[in-house]
PDB file of C-alpha atoms in Angstrom:
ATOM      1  CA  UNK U   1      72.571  92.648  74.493  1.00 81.00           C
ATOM      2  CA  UNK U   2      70.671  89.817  76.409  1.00 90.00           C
ATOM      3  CA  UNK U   3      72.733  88.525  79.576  1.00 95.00           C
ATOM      4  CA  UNK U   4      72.886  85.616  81.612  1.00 96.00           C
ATOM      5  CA  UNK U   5      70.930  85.993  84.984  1.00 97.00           C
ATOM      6  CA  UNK U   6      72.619  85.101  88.455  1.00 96.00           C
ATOM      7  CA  UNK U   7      70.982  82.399  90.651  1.00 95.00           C
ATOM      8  CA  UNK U   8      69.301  84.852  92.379  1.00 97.00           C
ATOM      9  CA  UNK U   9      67.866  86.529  89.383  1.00 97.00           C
ATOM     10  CA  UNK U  10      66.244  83.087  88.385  1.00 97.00           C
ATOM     11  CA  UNK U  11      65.291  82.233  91.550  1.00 96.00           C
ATOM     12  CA  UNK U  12      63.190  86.125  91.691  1.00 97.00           C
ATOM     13  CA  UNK U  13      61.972  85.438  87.825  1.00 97.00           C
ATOM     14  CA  UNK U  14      61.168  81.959  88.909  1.00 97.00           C
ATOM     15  CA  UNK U  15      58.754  82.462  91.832  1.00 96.00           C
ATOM     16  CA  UNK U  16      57.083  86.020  89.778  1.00 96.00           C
ATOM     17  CA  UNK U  17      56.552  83.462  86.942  1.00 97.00           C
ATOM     18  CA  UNK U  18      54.828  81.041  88.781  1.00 97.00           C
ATOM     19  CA  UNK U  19      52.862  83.103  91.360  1.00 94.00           C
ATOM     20  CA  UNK U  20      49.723  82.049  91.506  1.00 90.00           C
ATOM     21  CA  UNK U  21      49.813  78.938  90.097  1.00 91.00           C
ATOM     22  CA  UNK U  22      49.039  75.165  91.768  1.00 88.00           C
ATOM     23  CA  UNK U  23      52.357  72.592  91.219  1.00 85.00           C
ATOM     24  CA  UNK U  24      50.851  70.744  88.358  1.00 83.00           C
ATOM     25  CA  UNK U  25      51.060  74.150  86.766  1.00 90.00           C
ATOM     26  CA  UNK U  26      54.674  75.384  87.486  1.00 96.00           C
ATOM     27  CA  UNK U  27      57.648  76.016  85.138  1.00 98.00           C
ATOM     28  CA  UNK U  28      61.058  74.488  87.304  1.00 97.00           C
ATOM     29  CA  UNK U  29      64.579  74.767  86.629  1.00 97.00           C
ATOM     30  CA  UNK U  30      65.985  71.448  85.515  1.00 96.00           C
ATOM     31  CA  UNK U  31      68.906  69.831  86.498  1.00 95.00           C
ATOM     32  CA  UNK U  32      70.690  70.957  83.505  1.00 95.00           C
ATOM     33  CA  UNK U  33      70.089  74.549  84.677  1.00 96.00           C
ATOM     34  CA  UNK U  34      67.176  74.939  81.827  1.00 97.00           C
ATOM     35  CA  UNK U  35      63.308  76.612  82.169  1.00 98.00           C
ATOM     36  CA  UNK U  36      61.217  73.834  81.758  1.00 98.00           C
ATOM     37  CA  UNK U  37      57.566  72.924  81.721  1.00 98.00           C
ATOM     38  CA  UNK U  38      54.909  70.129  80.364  1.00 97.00           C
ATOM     39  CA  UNK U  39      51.911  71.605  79.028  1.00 96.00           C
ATOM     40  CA  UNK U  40      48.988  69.217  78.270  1.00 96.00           C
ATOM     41  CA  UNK U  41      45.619  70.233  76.100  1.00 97.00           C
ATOM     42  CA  UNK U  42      42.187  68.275  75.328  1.00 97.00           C
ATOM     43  CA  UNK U  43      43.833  67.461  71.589  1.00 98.00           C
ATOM     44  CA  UNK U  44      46.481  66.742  69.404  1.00 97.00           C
ATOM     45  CA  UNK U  45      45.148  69.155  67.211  1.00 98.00           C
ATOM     46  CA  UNK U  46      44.992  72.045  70.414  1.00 97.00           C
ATOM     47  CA  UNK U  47      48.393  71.168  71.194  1.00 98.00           C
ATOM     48  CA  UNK U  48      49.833  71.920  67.545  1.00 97.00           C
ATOM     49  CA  UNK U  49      47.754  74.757  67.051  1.00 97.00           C
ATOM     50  CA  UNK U  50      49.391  76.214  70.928  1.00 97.00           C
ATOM     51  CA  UNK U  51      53.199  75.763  69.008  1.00 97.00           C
ATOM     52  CA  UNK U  52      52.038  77.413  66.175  1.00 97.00           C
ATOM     53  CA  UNK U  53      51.078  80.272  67.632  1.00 96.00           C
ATOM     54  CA  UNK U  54      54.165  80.077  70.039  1.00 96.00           C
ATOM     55  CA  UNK U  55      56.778  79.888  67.259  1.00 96.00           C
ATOM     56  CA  UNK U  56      55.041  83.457  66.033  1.00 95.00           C
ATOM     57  CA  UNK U  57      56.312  84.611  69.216  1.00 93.00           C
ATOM     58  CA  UNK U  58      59.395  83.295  69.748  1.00 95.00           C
ATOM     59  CA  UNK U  59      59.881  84.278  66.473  1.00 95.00           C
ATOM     60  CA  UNK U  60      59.218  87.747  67.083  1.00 94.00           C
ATOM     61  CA  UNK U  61      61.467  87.679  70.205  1.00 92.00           C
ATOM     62  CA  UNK U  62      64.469  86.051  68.368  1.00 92.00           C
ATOM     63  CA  UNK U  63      64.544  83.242  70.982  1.00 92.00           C
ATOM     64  CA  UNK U  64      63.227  79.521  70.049  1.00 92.00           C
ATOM     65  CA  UNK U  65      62.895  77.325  72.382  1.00 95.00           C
ATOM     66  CA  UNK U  66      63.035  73.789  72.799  1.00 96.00           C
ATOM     67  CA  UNK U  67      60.291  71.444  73.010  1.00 97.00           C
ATOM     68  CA  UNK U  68      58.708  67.821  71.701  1.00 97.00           C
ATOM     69  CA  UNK U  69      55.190  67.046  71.201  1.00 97.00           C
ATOM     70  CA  UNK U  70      53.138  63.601  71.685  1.00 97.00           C
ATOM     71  CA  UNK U  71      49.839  63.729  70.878  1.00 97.00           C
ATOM     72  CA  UNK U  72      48.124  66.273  73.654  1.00 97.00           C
ATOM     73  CA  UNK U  73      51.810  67.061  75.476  1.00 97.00           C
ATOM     74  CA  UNK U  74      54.241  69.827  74.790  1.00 98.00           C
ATOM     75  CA  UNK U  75      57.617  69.719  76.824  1.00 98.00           C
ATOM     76  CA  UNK U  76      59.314  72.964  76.584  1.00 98.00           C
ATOM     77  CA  UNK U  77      62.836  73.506  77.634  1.00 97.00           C
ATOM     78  CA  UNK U  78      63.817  77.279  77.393  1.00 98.00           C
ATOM     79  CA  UNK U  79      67.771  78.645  78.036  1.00 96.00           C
ATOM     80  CA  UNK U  80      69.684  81.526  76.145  1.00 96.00           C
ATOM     81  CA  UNK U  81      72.410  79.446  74.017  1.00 92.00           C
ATOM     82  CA  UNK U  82      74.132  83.002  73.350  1.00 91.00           C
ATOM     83  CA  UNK U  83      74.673  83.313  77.200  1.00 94.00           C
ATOM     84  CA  UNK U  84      75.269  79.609  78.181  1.00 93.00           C
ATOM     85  CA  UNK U  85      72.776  80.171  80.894  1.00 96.00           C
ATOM     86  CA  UNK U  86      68.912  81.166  81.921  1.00 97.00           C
ATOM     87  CA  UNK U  87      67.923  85.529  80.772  1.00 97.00           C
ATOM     88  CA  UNK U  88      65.487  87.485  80.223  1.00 96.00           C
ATOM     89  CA  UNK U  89      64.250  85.862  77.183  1.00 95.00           C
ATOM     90  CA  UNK U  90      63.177  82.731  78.472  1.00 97.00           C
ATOM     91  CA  UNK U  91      61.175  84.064  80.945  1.00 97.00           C
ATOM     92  CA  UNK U  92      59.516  86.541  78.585  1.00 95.00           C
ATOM     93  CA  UNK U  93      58.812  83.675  76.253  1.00 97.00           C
ATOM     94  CA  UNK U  94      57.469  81.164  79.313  1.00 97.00           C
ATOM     95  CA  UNK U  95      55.144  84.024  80.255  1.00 96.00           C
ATOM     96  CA  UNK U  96      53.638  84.465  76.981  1.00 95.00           C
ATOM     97  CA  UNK U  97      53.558  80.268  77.050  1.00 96.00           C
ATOM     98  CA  UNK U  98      51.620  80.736  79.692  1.00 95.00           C
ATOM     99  CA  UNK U  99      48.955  83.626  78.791  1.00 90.00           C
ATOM    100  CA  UNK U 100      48.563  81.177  75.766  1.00 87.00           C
ATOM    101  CA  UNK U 101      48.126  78.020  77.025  1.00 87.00           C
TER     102      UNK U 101
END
């Protein structure tokens, strides 16, 4: 069973996840407590073809996240609905968002 990680389990997920990485490249926690991030590719086309392969993921982890596309932009907000809160499975899906992207 997936639970619901304590602040300072997301604020330890939070800095592994983005280690390494400049601030135009950083997933944040939003106000409304969710994993978010804008990821932005040379094309339409790029962009679509990135949430394809995502949704075989988050597929595969049982966890979908949530996310709207214009033209070369993907917003992606990730929580666990189950646990009313951030776990785990976001941040396994983010880092495979990232490896992707």
């Amino acid at each position: 069973m997936v639970e619901k990680y304590s602040e300072q389990q997301i604020v330890e997920a939070l800095l592994s996840l983005n280690e390494g990485k400049d601030d135009t490249q950083k997933w944040q926690i939003s106000a409304q407590g969710k994993l978010t991030k804008t990821f932005k590719f040379k094309s339409f086309i790029r962009a679509f073809g990135w949430m394809s392969q995502m949704a075989i993921w988050a597929e595969k982890l049982n966890h979908h996240p949530e996310w709207f596309n214009v033209y070369n932009r993907v917003d992606v907000e990730l929580n666990t609905h189950d646990v009313g809160g951030l776990s785990e499975l976001d941040f396994k899906l983010a880092s495979k968002m990232d490896l992707f992207s």
